[in-house]
Amino acid sequence: MKKWQLTLGLVVVLVGAVVGAKILLAPKQAVINPQDARAKGNPHARVKIVEFVDFQCPACAWGIEYLKTLFARHPNDLYIQVRYFPLTSLHRHALISALYSECAARQGKFWALDELMIPQQSQWAPLINPQPVFDAMARQIGMDMGQLNSCLGSEDARKVINDEKSMGQSLGIASTPTYFINNKMVVGTKSLQEEMKTYFPKG
Amino acid sequence: MWLLRIFIGAIFIVSGLGKLLSPYQNFLYVIQAYQLLPSGLEVLAAQVFPWIELIVGTFVFLGLWTRPSLRAAVVLFGAFVVVVGQALLRHLSLDNCGCFGEWFHLRPQTVIVMDSVSLLLTMALLSALPQTKKFSLDFYMDRV
């Protein structure tokens, strides 16, 4: 066999193996659930976004604020659903902030807590224990503190978070924020802005 | 030397496969963090670069076209040193280098040392080509 034939054969085998593996390991699509307490907007909107976030990740906070502004301008054209993807190895408060969010969602207060937690991220993120700050936020939005405390201690809330993170991993998510915009995967805020400009060129 | 050649090839194979088996958007996010390329080129780099790593790595590993593939490896390691180095000099916020896709997370400070050492080792392989070619496809095919 000539060297060039071997080279060509090798490249074809490599490309075939990788393409085959990618087809076999192809991630499923992000599921939109219209009954979700962590969703807002028009369920029939032309732009549906599932965002996987870590509440301690600065880029996630930027993305949440950006989408909030866009949503205020186009409430009927957007449907946004939040999924948990706490990066516990990078952010020490990733899990507890997700737990508070999940417990707020169970009291129908997810977005109200989000309105306080995200803009104040730079204040609670450096704290050793951010729970007093989160408790104060919960009181401010009128959450039932008894229910909150029992929710924070429950395995069920943790399971929801872990299950969503596992689902994110099965979708191929490696970092946050990751968005599925009309099922197209978009990672990071720069790509988010570029993708949203295709739907809303005037912002 | 031939063992070192296989090791260097394996580094590229692992690095390329890690990125190729993950959605390209994850590597695109890493490239964006280096703030070096315009948007269009970032997407192109995210889709093409892992293939270059895999193909160069496989050729180095097997010892096929050993001299040109080692030269390509030198260029790649040199490029990594420049890209990571400029990010460190500009104090860009990089949680990890993204070098191995999702498989390993390494700090850029660690990576620039690893890449510099790998660059020197690959140059050493090029300077001792007859020993490097032992147990290689080139060695076998040149004899046939």
Coordinates of C-alpha atoms in Angstrom, one line a residue:
Chain A
M1 CA 0.0 0.0 0.0
K2 CA 1.3 3.4 -0.9
K3 CA 1.8 6.0 1.8
W4 CA -0.8 8.4 0.3
Q5 CA -3.4 5.7 0.1
L6 CA -2.7 4.9 3.8
T7 CA -3.0 8.6 4.7
L8 CA -6.3 9.0 2.9
G9 CA -7.7 5.8 4.4
L10 CA -6.6 6.9 7.9
V11 CA -8.3 10.3 7.5
V12 CA -11.5 8.7 6.2
V13 CA -11.5 6.2 9.1
L14 CA -10.9 9.0 11.7
V15 CA -13.6 11.2 10.3
G16 CA -16.1 8.3 10.0
A17 CA -15.4 7.2 13.6
V18 CA -15.8 10.7 15.0
V19 CA -19.0 11.4 13.0
G20 CA -20.4 8.0 13.9
A21 CA -19.6 8.6 17.6
K22 CA -21.2 12.1 17.5
I23 CA -24.4 10.6 15.9
L24 CA -24.5 7.8 18.6
L25 CA -23.9 10.3 21.4
A26 CA -26.1 13.1 20.0
P27 CA -27.7 14.9 22.9
K28 CA -31.5 15.0 23.2
Q29 CA -33.3 18.3 23.0
A30 CA -34.1 20.6 25.9
V31 CA -37.6 20.0 27.0
I32 CA -39.9 23.0 27.4
N33 CA -42.5 22.5 30.1
P34 CA -45.3 25.1 30.0
Q35 CA -46.5 24.3 33.5
D36 CA -43.1 25.2 35.1
A37 CA -43.0 27.7 38.0
R38 CA -39.6 28.9 36.6
A39 CA -41.0 29.9 33.2
K40 CA -42.3 33.3 32.1
G41 CA -43.7 34.7 28.9
N42 CA -46.0 33.5 26.2
P43 CA -45.9 29.7 25.8
H44 CA -46.7 30.2 22.1
A45 CA -43.9 32.8 21.6
R46 CA -41.8 32.6 18.4
V47 CA -38.6 32.5 20.6
K48 CA -38.5 29.9 23.3
I49 CA -35.4 29.8 25.6
V50 CA -34.4 27.3 28.1
E51 CA -31.5 28.7 30.1
F52 CA -29.2 26.5 32.3
V53 CA -27.7 28.7 35.0
D54 CA -25.6 28.8 38.1
F55 CA -26.8 31.7 40.2
Q56 CA -23.3 32.5 41.4
C57 CA -21.8 32.6 37.9
P58 CA -21.2 36.3 36.9
A59 CA -21.9 35.6 33.2
C60 CA -25.2 33.9 34.1
A61 CA -26.2 37.0 36.0
W62 CA -25.3 39.2 33.0
G63 CA -27.4 36.9 30.8
I64 CA -30.4 36.9 33.1
E65 CA -30.3 40.7 33.2
Y66 CA -29.9 40.9 29.4
L67 CA -32.9 38.6 28.9
K68 CA -34.9 40.5 31.5
T69 CA -34.4 43.7 29.4
L70 CA -35.3 41.9 26.2
F71 CA -38.3 40.4 27.8
A72 CA -39.6 43.8 29.0
R73 CA -39.5 45.0 25.3
H74 CA -40.9 41.8 23.7
P75 CA -43.1 40.1 26.3
N76 CA -45.3 38.3 23.7
D77 CA -42.4 37.1 21.6
L78 CA -40.4 35.4 24.3
Y79 CA -40.9 32.4 26.5
I80 CA -38.1 31.8 29.0
Q81 CA -37.6 28.8 31.3
V82 CA -34.8 28.5 33.8
R83 CA -33.0 25.2 34.6
Y84 CA -30.5 24.6 37.4
F85 CA -26.9 23.8 36.5
P86 CA -24.9 24.6 39.7
L87 CA -21.1 24.4 39.1
T88 CA -20.4 23.4 42.7
S89 CA -16.7 22.8 42.1
L90 CA -16.2 26.4 41.0
H91 CA -18.8 28.3 43.1
R92 CA -19.2 27.5 46.8
H93 CA -22.7 29.0 46.9
A94 CA -24.0 27.5 43.6
L95 CA -26.0 24.8 45.4
I96 CA -27.5 26.9 48.2
S97 CA -28.5 29.7 45.8
A98 CA -30.2 27.1 43.6
L99 CA -31.9 25.6 46.6
Y100 CA -33.4 29.0 47.7
S101 CA -34.5 29.5 44.1
E102 CA -36.2 26.1 43.9
C103 CA -37.9 26.7 47.3
A104 CA -39.1 30.1 46.1
A105 CA -40.4 28.5 42.9
R106 CA -42.5 26.1 45.1
Q107 CA -44.1 29.1 46.7
G108 CA -44.6 30.8 43.3
K109 CA -41.9 33.3 44.1
F110 CA -39.1 32.2 41.8
W111 CA -39.0 35.4 39.7
A112 CA -39.4 37.7 42.7
L113 CA -36.4 36.1 44.4
D114 CA -34.5 36.2 41.1
E115 CA -35.1 40.0 40.9
L116 CA -33.2 40.3 44.2
M117 CA -30.7 37.6 44.1
I118 CA -29.2 38.2 40.7
P119 CA -28.5 42.0 40.9
Q120 CA -27.0 41.5 44.3
Q121 CA -24.8 38.6 43.3
S122 CA -21.5 40.5 43.8
Q123 CA -22.5 41.2 47.4
W124 CA -23.5 37.7 48.5
A125 CA -21.0 35.7 46.4
P126 CA -17.9 36.6 48.5
L127 CA -19.7 35.9 51.9
I128 CA -18.7 32.8 53.8
N129 CA -22.4 32.2 54.6
P130 CA -24.9 33.9 52.3
Q131 CA -28.0 32.3 53.9
P132 CA -28.8 35.4 56.2
V133 CA -28.9 37.5 53.0
F134 CA -31.1 35.0 51.2
D135 CA -33.4 34.8 54.2
A136 CA -33.7 38.5 54.2
M137 CA -34.6 38.4 50.5
A138 CA -37.2 35.7 51.2
R139 CA -38.8 37.8 53.9
Q140 CA -38.8 40.8 51.7
I141 CA -40.8 39.0 49.0
G142 CA -43.2 37.5 51.5
M143 CA -42.2 33.9 51.5
D144 CA -43.4 31.6 54.2
M145 CA -40.3 31.1 56.3
G146 CA -41.5 27.8 57.9
Q147 CA -42.1 26.3 54.5
L148 CA -38.8 27.7 53.2
N149 CA -36.8 26.1 56.0
S150 CA -38.4 22.7 55.6
C151 CA -37.9 22.9 51.8
L152 CA -34.2 23.8 52.2
G153 CA -33.7 20.7 54.3
S154 CA -35.7 18.4 52.0
E155 CA -34.0 15.9 49.7
D156 CA -36.7 16.5 47.2
A157 CA -35.5 20.1 46.3
R158 CA -31.9 18.8 46.0
K159 CA -33.1 16.0 43.8
V160 CA -34.8 18.5 41.4
I161 CA -31.5 20.4 41.1
N162 CA -29.4 17.3 40.7
D163 CA -31.8 15.9 38.1
E164 CA -31.7 19.1 36.1
K165 CA -28.0 19.2 36.2
S166 CA -27.8 15.6 35.0
M167 CA -30.3 16.5 32.2
G168 CA -28.0 19.4 31.2
Q169 CA -25.0 17.1 31.1
S170 CA -26.8 14.7 28.9
L171 CA -27.5 17.6 26.6
G172 CA -23.8 18.3 26.3
I173 CA -23.6 21.2 28.7
A174 CA -20.1 21.9 30.1
S175 CA -20.4 25.4 31.4
T176 CA -22.8 28.1 32.2
P177 CA -24.7 30.0 31.0
T178 CA -25.9 27.6 28.3
Y179 CA -29.1 28.4 26.4
F180 CA -31.3 26.4 24.1
I181 CA -32.9 29.0 21.8
N182 CA -35.6 27.3 19.8
N183 CA -33.6 24.2 20.5
K184 CA -30.3 25.6 19.2
M185 CA -27.6 25.3 21.8
V186 CA -25.9 28.6 22.6
V187 CA -23.1 28.9 25.2
G188 CA -22.1 32.2 26.9
T189 CA -23.4 35.7 26.7
K190 CA -21.6 36.8 23.6
S191 CA -23.2 34.0 21.6
L192 CA -26.5 34.7 23.3
Q193 CA -26.5 38.4 22.2
E194 CA -25.5 37.4 18.6
E195 CA -28.3 34.8 18.5
M196 CA -30.9 37.1 19.9
K197 CA -29.9 39.8 17.4
T198 CA -31.1 37.5 14.6
Y199 CA -34.6 37.5 16.2
F200 CA -34.6 41.1 17.5
P201 CA -32.3 43.1 15.3
K202 CA -33.3 46.4 17.0
G203 CA -32.7 44.9 20.4
Chain B
M1 CA 12.3 8.9 21.7
W2 CA 9.6 6.9 20.0
L3 CA 7.8 6.6 23.3
L4 CA 7.9 10.3 23.6
R5 CA 6.5 10.6 20.1
I6 CA 3.6 8.4 21.0
F7 CA 3.0 10.4 24.2
I8 CA 2.9 13.7 22.3
G9 CA 0.6 12.2 19.7
A10 CA -1.7 10.9 22.4
I11 CA -1.9 14.4 24.0
F12 CA -3.3 15.8 20.7
I13 CA -5.7 12.9 20.2
V14 CA -7.2 13.2 23.7
S15 CA -7.4 17.0 23.3
G16 CA -9.0 16.8 19.8
L17 CA -11.5 14.0 20.7
G18 CA -12.5 15.7 23.9
K19 CA -13.6 18.7 21.9
L20 CA -15.1 16.8 19.0
L21 CA -17.3 14.6 21.1
S22 CA -18.8 17.7 22.9
P23 CA -21.0 20.2 21.1
Y24 CA -18.8 22.7 19.3
Q25 CA -20.5 25.6 21.2
N26 CA -18.6 24.6 24.3
F27 CA -15.2 25.1 22.7
L28 CA -16.5 28.2 21.0
Y29 CA -17.2 29.6 24.5
V30 CA -13.6 28.9 25.5
I31 CA -12.3 30.6 22.3
Q32 CA -14.4 33.6 23.0
A33 CA -12.9 34.0 26.4
Y34 CA -9.4 34.5 24.8
Q35 CA -10.8 37.6 22.9
L36 CA -8.4 37.1 20.0
L37 CA -10.5 36.5 16.9
P38 CA -13.5 38.2 15.2
S39 CA -16.8 36.4 15.7
G40 CA -16.9 34.6 12.3
L41 CA -13.4 33.2 12.8
E42 CA -14.2 32.1 16.3
V43 CA -16.9 29.8 15.0
L44 CA -14.7 28.5 12.2
A45 CA -11.9 27.8 14.7
A46 CA -14.2 26.0 17.1
Q47 CA -15.3 23.7 14.3
V48 CA -12.0 23.1 12.5
F49 CA -9.3 23.2 15.2
P50 CA -10.3 20.0 17.0
W51 CA -10.0 18.1 13.7
I52 CA -6.5 19.5 13.1
E53 CA -5.5 18.3 16.6
L54 CA -7.0 14.9 16.1
I55 CA -5.4 14.4 12.7
V56 CA -2.0 15.8 13.6
G57 CA -2.1 13.7 16.9
T58 CA -2.9 10.5 15.1
F59 CA -0.1 11.0 12.5
V60 CA 2.4 11.8 15.3
F61 CA 1.2 8.8 17.3
L62 CA 1.5 6.4 14.4
G63 CA 4.6 8.0 13.0
L64 CA 3.1 8.7 9.6
W65 CA 4.6 11.6 7.8
T66 CA 6.6 12.0 11.0
R67 CA 8.7 15.1 10.0
P68 CA 5.8 17.2 8.7
S69 CA 3.4 16.1 11.5
L70 CA 6.0 16.9 14.2
R71 CA 6.5 20.3 12.5
A72 CA 2.7 20.8 12.6
A73 CA 2.8 19.8 16.3
V74 CA 5.5 22.4 17.0
V75 CA 3.4 25.1 15.3
L76 CA 0.4 24.0 17.4
F77 CA 2.2 24.1 20.7
G78 CA 3.8 27.4 19.7
A79 CA 0.3 28.8 19.0
F80 CA -1.0 27.5 22.3
V81 CA 1.8 29.2 24.2
V82 CA 1.1 32.5 22.4
V83 CA -2.7 32.3 22.9
V84 CA -2.6 31.4 26.5
G85 CA 0.3 33.7 27.2
Q86 CA -1.5 36.8 25.7
A87 CA -4.5 35.9 27.9
L88 CA -2.4 35.8 31.0
L89 CA -0.7 39.1 30.1
R90 CA -4.0 40.7 29.6
H91 CA -5.3 39.3 32.9
L92 CA -8.3 37.8 31.1
S93 CA -10.6 35.8 33.3
L94 CA -10.2 32.2 32.3
D95 CA -11.6 29.5 34.7
N96 CA -9.9 26.8 32.6
C97 CA -8.0 26.7 29.4
G98 CA -10.5 24.5 27.5
C99 CA -7.6 22.5 26.1
F100 CA -9.1 19.1 26.7
G101 CA -12.7 19.9 26.2
E102 CA -14.8 18.6 29.1
W103 CA -12.4 15.8 30.1
F104 CA -9.9 17.8 32.1
H105 CA -10.0 21.3 33.5
L106 CA -6.6 22.9 33.8
R107 CA -5.6 26.3 34.9
P108 CA -4.0 28.5 32.2
Q109 CA -0.9 29.0 34.3
T110 CA -0.4 25.2 34.4
V111 CA -1.2 24.9 30.7
I112 CA 1.4 27.4 29.5
V113 CA 4.1 25.5 31.4
M114 CA 2.9 22.2 29.9
D115 CA 2.7 23.6 26.4
S116 CA 6.2 25.1 26.7
V117 CA 7.7 21.9 27.9
S118 CA 5.8 19.9 25.1
L119 CA 7.1 22.4 22.5
L120 CA 10.7 21.8 23.6
L121 CA 10.1 18.0 23.7
T122 CA 8.6 18.1 20.2
M123 CA 11.5 20.1 18.9
A124 CA 13.8 17.5 20.4
L125 CA 11.9 14.8 18.6
L126 CA 12.4 16.6 15.3
S127 CA 16.2 16.9 15.9
A128 CA 16.5 13.2 16.6
L129 CA 14.3 12.0 13.7
P130 CA 15.9 8.5 13.2
Q131 CA 15.3 7.5 16.8
T132 CA 11.9 9.2 16.8
K133 CA 10.9 7.1 13.7
K134 CA 11.4 3.8 15.5
F135 CA 8.2 1.7 15.6
S136 CA 6.5 4.1 13.2
L137 CA 4.6 3.5 10.0
D138 CA 7.2 5.6 8.2
F139 CA 9.9 3.2 9.5
Y140 CA 7.9 0.2 8.3
M141 CA 6.9 1.8 4.9
D142 CA 10.4 3.0 4.1
R143 CA 11.7 -0.5 4.5
V144 CA 9.0 -2.1 2.3

